[in-house]
Amino acid sequence: QVQLVESGGGLVQAGGSLRLSCATSGRSFSSYVLGWFRQAPGKEREFVAAISWSGGRTNYADSVKGRFTITRDNAKNTVYLEMNSLKLEDTAAYYCAAKTTGWTNVYAKGYDYWGQGTQVTVSS
């Protein structure tokens, strides 16, 4: 069983920064593709970023490219999402997820394990 626990969300002004963390438990963490998704009220869950098991490959949604950075520390079983130049439209609940097979990573249904989410609110 894999458990994921997000932290680091909060209230930030537009233009500010936040760093989300997702601590995982369970074996084989280092072999999983890890992703971040977000969901705003009334909207579908959308892909934000993903990182390969080694950290050598990353993928970003166009809406966050150049502003967000995903990294992982396999020694700490943790994945991070550094968010800079935050915009009002980044307001959402952010979820981390683990994918046990394959690299295709933009579809939520392809992930096997999910965290409970952490709220990010960007104010003007």
PDB file of C-alpha atoms in Angstrom:
ATOM      1  CA  GLN A   1       0.000   0.000   0.000  1.00  0.00           C
ATOM      2  CA  VAL A   2       1.247   3.469  -0.882  1.00  0.00           C
ATOM      3  CA  GLN A   3       0.243   6.542   1.053  1.00  0.00           C
ATOM      4  CA  LEU A   4       0.809  10.109  -0.062  1.00  0.00           C
ATOM      5  CA  VAL A   5       0.504  13.161   2.191  1.00  0.00           C
ATOM      6  CA  GLU A   6       0.694  16.666   0.775  1.00  0.00           C
ATOM      7  CA  SER A   7       1.726  19.761   2.705  1.00  0.00           C
ATOM      8  CA  GLY A   8       2.788  23.323   2.071  1.00  0.00           C
ATOM      9  CA  GLY A   9      -0.406  24.826   0.780  1.00  0.00           C
ATOM     10  CA  GLY A  10      -1.735  28.134   2.013  1.00  0.00           C
ATOM     11  CA  LEU A  11      -2.713  31.680   1.170  1.00  0.00           C
ATOM     12  CA  VAL A  12      -0.315  33.726  -0.937  1.00  0.00           C
ATOM     13  CA  GLN A  13      -0.530  36.972  -2.863  1.00  0.00           C
ATOM     14  CA  ALA A  14      -0.379  37.008  -6.613  1.00  0.00           C
ATOM     15  CA  GLY A  15       3.223  36.981  -7.747  1.00  0.00           C
ATOM     16  CA  GLY A  16       4.337  35.079  -4.675  1.00  0.00           C
ATOM     17  CA  SER A  17       5.722  31.605  -4.230  1.00  0.00           C
ATOM     18  CA  LEU A  18       4.886  28.378  -2.451  1.00  0.00           C
ATOM     19  CA  ARG A  19       6.555  25.017  -2.187  1.00  0.00           C
ATOM     20  CA  LEU A  20       4.381  21.945  -1.926  1.00  0.00           C
ATOM     21  CA  SER A  21       5.693  18.663  -0.587  1.00  0.00           C
ATOM     22  CA  CYS A  22       4.314  15.175  -0.889  1.00  0.00           C
ATOM     23  CA  ALA A  23       5.686  12.574   1.474  1.00  0.00           C
ATOM     24  CA  THR A  24       5.100   8.980   0.524  1.00  0.00           C
ATOM     25  CA  SER A  25       5.262   5.683   2.290  1.00  0.00           C
ATOM     26  CA  GLY A  26       5.423   2.211   0.910  1.00  0.00           C
ATOM     27  CA  ARG A  27       7.958   0.338  -1.049  1.00  0.00           C
ATOM     28  CA  SER A  28       9.061   0.983  -4.624  1.00  0.00           C
ATOM     29  CA  PHE A  29       8.663   4.758  -4.348  1.00  0.00           C
ATOM     30  CA  SER A  30      11.757   5.291  -6.444  1.00  0.00           C
ATOM     31  CA  SER A  31      10.241   3.314  -9.318  1.00  0.00           C
ATOM     32  CA  TYR A  32       7.052   5.372  -9.590  1.00  0.00           C
ATOM     33  CA  VAL A  33       6.215   8.253 -11.842  1.00  0.00           C
ATOM     34  CA  LEU A  34       4.931  11.032  -9.594  1.00  0.00           C
ATOM     35  CA  GLY A  35       2.576  13.763 -10.610  1.00  0.00           C
ATOM     36  CA  TRP A  36       0.807  16.845  -9.346  1.00  0.00           C
ATOM     37  CA  PHE A  37      -2.761  17.660 -10.301  1.00  0.00           C
ATOM     38  CA  ARG A  38      -5.085  20.429  -9.205  1.00  0.00           C
ATOM     39  CA  GLN A  39      -8.787  20.958  -9.006  1.00  0.00           C
ATOM     40  CA  ALA A  40     -10.596  24.253  -8.663  1.00  0.00           C
ATOM     41  CA  PRO A  41     -14.218  24.433  -7.493  1.00  0.00           C
ATOM     42  CA  GLY A  42     -16.587  23.447 -10.262  1.00  0.00           C
ATOM     43  CA  LYS A  43     -13.793  22.296 -12.527  1.00  0.00           C
ATOM     44  CA  GLU A  44     -12.295  18.961 -13.441  1.00  0.00           C
ATOM     45  CA  ARG A  45      -9.029  17.787 -12.017  1.00  0.00           C
ATOM     46  CA  GLU A  46      -6.225  18.881 -14.298  1.00  0.00           C
ATOM     47  CA  PHE A  47      -2.641  17.857 -14.817  1.00  0.00           C
ATOM     48  CA  VAL A  48       0.074  20.168 -13.516  1.00  0.00           C
ATOM     49  CA  ALA A  49       3.415  18.342 -13.635  1.00  0.00           C
ATOM     50  CA  ALA A  50       5.025  14.915 -13.572  1.00  0.00           C
ATOM     51  CA  ILE A  51       8.479  13.506 -12.957  1.00  0.00           C
ATOM     52  CA  SER A  52      10.043  10.179 -13.860  1.00  0.00           C
ATOM     53  CA  TRP A  53      11.402   7.708 -11.352  1.00  0.00           C
ATOM     54  CA  SER A  54      14.948   9.027 -11.750  1.00  0.00           C
ATOM     55  CA  GLY A  55      13.983  12.667 -11.950  1.00  0.00           C
ATOM     56  CA  GLY A  56      15.544  12.847 -15.375  1.00  0.00           C
ATOM     57  CA  ARG A  57      12.285  13.472 -17.212  1.00  0.00           C
ATOM     58  CA  THR A  58       9.671  16.036 -16.388  1.00  0.00           C
ATOM     59  CA  ASN A  59       6.484  17.227 -18.006  1.00  0.00           C
ATOM     60  CA  TYR A  60       4.443  20.355 -17.346  1.00  0.00           C
ATOM     61  CA  ALA A  61       1.095  21.742 -18.305  1.00  0.00           C
ATOM     62  CA  ASP A  62       1.454  24.738 -20.579  1.00  0.00           C
ATOM     63  CA  SER A  63      -0.276  26.909 -17.990  1.00  0.00           C
ATOM     64  CA  VAL A  64       2.527  26.412 -15.447  1.00  0.00           C
ATOM     65  CA  LYS A  65       5.553  25.930 -17.668  1.00  0.00           C
ATOM     66  CA  GLY A  66       8.344  28.290 -16.665  1.00  0.00           C
ATOM     67  CA  ARG A  67       6.724  29.056 -13.304  1.00  0.00           C
ATOM     68  CA  PHE A  68       6.471  25.665 -11.565  1.00  0.00           C
ATOM     69  CA  THR A  69       9.220  23.112 -10.992  1.00  0.00           C
ATOM     70  CA  ILE A  70       8.742  19.492  -9.943  1.00  0.00           C
ATOM     71  CA  THR A  71      11.548  17.631  -8.220  1.00  0.00           C
ATOM     72  CA  ARG A  72      11.892  14.495  -6.162  1.00  0.00           C
ATOM     73  CA  ASP A  73      14.181  13.161  -3.479  1.00  0.00           C
ATOM     74  CA  ASN A  74      14.090   9.388  -3.547  1.00  0.00           C
ATOM     75  CA  ALA A  75      16.153   9.162  -0.364  1.00  0.00           C
ATOM     76  CA  LYS A  76      13.380  11.032   1.442  1.00  0.00           C
ATOM     77  CA  ASN A  77      10.500   9.485  -0.492  1.00  0.00           C
ATOM     78  CA  THR A  78       9.275  12.988  -1.233  1.00  0.00           C
ATOM     79  CA  VAL A  79       8.218  14.908  -4.310  1.00  0.00           C
ATOM     80  CA  TYR A  80       8.080  18.693  -4.424  1.00  0.00           C
ATOM     81  CA  LEU A  81       6.331  21.339  -6.472  1.00  0.00           C
ATOM     82  CA  GLU A  82       7.994  24.740  -6.412  1.00  0.00           C
ATOM     83  CA  MET A  83       5.471  27.347  -7.537  1.00  0.00           C
ATOM     84  CA  ASN A  84       6.608  30.841  -8.472  1.00  0.00           C
ATOM     85  CA  SER A  85       4.880  33.874  -9.976  1.00  0.00           C
ATOM     86  CA  LEU A  86       1.575  32.563  -8.727  1.00  0.00           C
ATOM     87  CA  LYS A  87      -1.585  33.803 -10.419  1.00  0.00           C
ATOM     88  CA  LEU A  88      -5.174  34.003  -9.260  1.00  0.00           C
ATOM     89  CA  GLU A  89      -6.028  31.146 -11.589  1.00  0.00           C
ATOM     90  CA  ASP A  90      -3.601  28.859  -9.761  1.00  0.00           C
ATOM     91  CA  THR A  91      -6.045  28.743  -6.858  1.00  0.00           C
ATOM     92  CA  ALA A  92      -7.066  25.109  -6.390  1.00  0.00           C
ATOM     93  CA  ALA A  93      -6.664  22.024  -4.283  1.00  0.00           C
ATOM     94  CA  TYR A  94      -3.386  20.381  -5.280  1.00  0.00           C
ATOM     95  CA  TYR A  95      -2.987  16.628  -5.262  1.00  0.00           C
ATOM     96  CA  CYS A  96       0.042  14.449  -5.669  1.00  0.00           C
ATOM     97  CA  ALA A  97      -0.286  11.048  -7.264  1.00  0.00           C
ATOM     98  CA  ALA A  98       1.827   7.986  -7.964  1.00  0.00           C
ATOM     99  CA  LYS A  99       1.832   5.968 -11.152  1.00  0.00           C
ATOM    100  CA  THR A 100       3.264   2.483 -11.065  1.00  0.00           C
ATOM    101  CA  THR A 101       3.621   1.785 -14.780  1.00  0.00           C
ATOM    102  CA  GLY A 102       4.359   3.754 -17.921  1.00  0.00           C
ATOM    103  CA  TRP A 103       5.403   7.349 -18.547  1.00  0.00           C
ATOM    104  CA  THR A 104       2.215   8.788 -20.084  1.00  0.00           C
ATOM    105  CA  ASN A 105       1.308  11.039 -17.226  1.00  0.00           C
ATOM    106  CA  VAL A 106      -1.257  13.716 -18.018  1.00  0.00           C
ATOM    107  CA  TYR A 107      -4.381  11.662 -17.348  1.00  0.00           C
ATOM    108  CA  ALA A 108      -5.611  11.350 -13.791  1.00  0.00           C
ATOM    109  CA  LYS A 109      -7.095   7.928 -14.442  1.00  0.00           C
ATOM    110  CA  GLY A 110      -3.629   6.590 -15.159  1.00  0.00           C
ATOM    111  CA  TYR A 111      -2.461   7.117 -11.588  1.00  0.00           C
ATOM    112  CA  ASP A 112      -2.819   4.429  -8.969  1.00  0.00           C
ATOM    113  CA  TYR A 113      -2.453   6.299  -5.684  1.00  0.00           C
ATOM    114  CA  TRP A 114      -3.566   9.736  -4.567  1.00  0.00           C
ATOM    115  CA  GLY A 115      -3.042  12.044  -1.651  1.00  0.00           C
ATOM    116  CA  GLN A 116      -5.784  13.961   0.107  1.00  0.00           C
ATOM    117  CA  GLY A 117      -4.795  17.304  -1.321  1.00  0.00           C
ATOM    118  CA  THR A 118      -3.601  20.655  -0.022  1.00  0.00           C
ATOM    119  CA  GLN A 119      -5.323  23.963  -0.722  1.00  0.00           C
ATOM    120  CA  VAL A 120      -3.523  26.779  -2.491  1.00  0.00           C
ATOM    121  CA  THR A 121      -5.264  30.142  -2.562  1.00  0.00           C
ATOM    122  CA  VAL A 122      -3.806  33.058  -4.481  1.00  0.00           C
ATOM    123  CA  SER A 123      -5.159  36.483  -3.599  1.00  0.00           C
ATOM    124  CA  SER A 124      -4.937  39.784  -5.413  1.00  0.00           C
TER     125      SER A 124
END
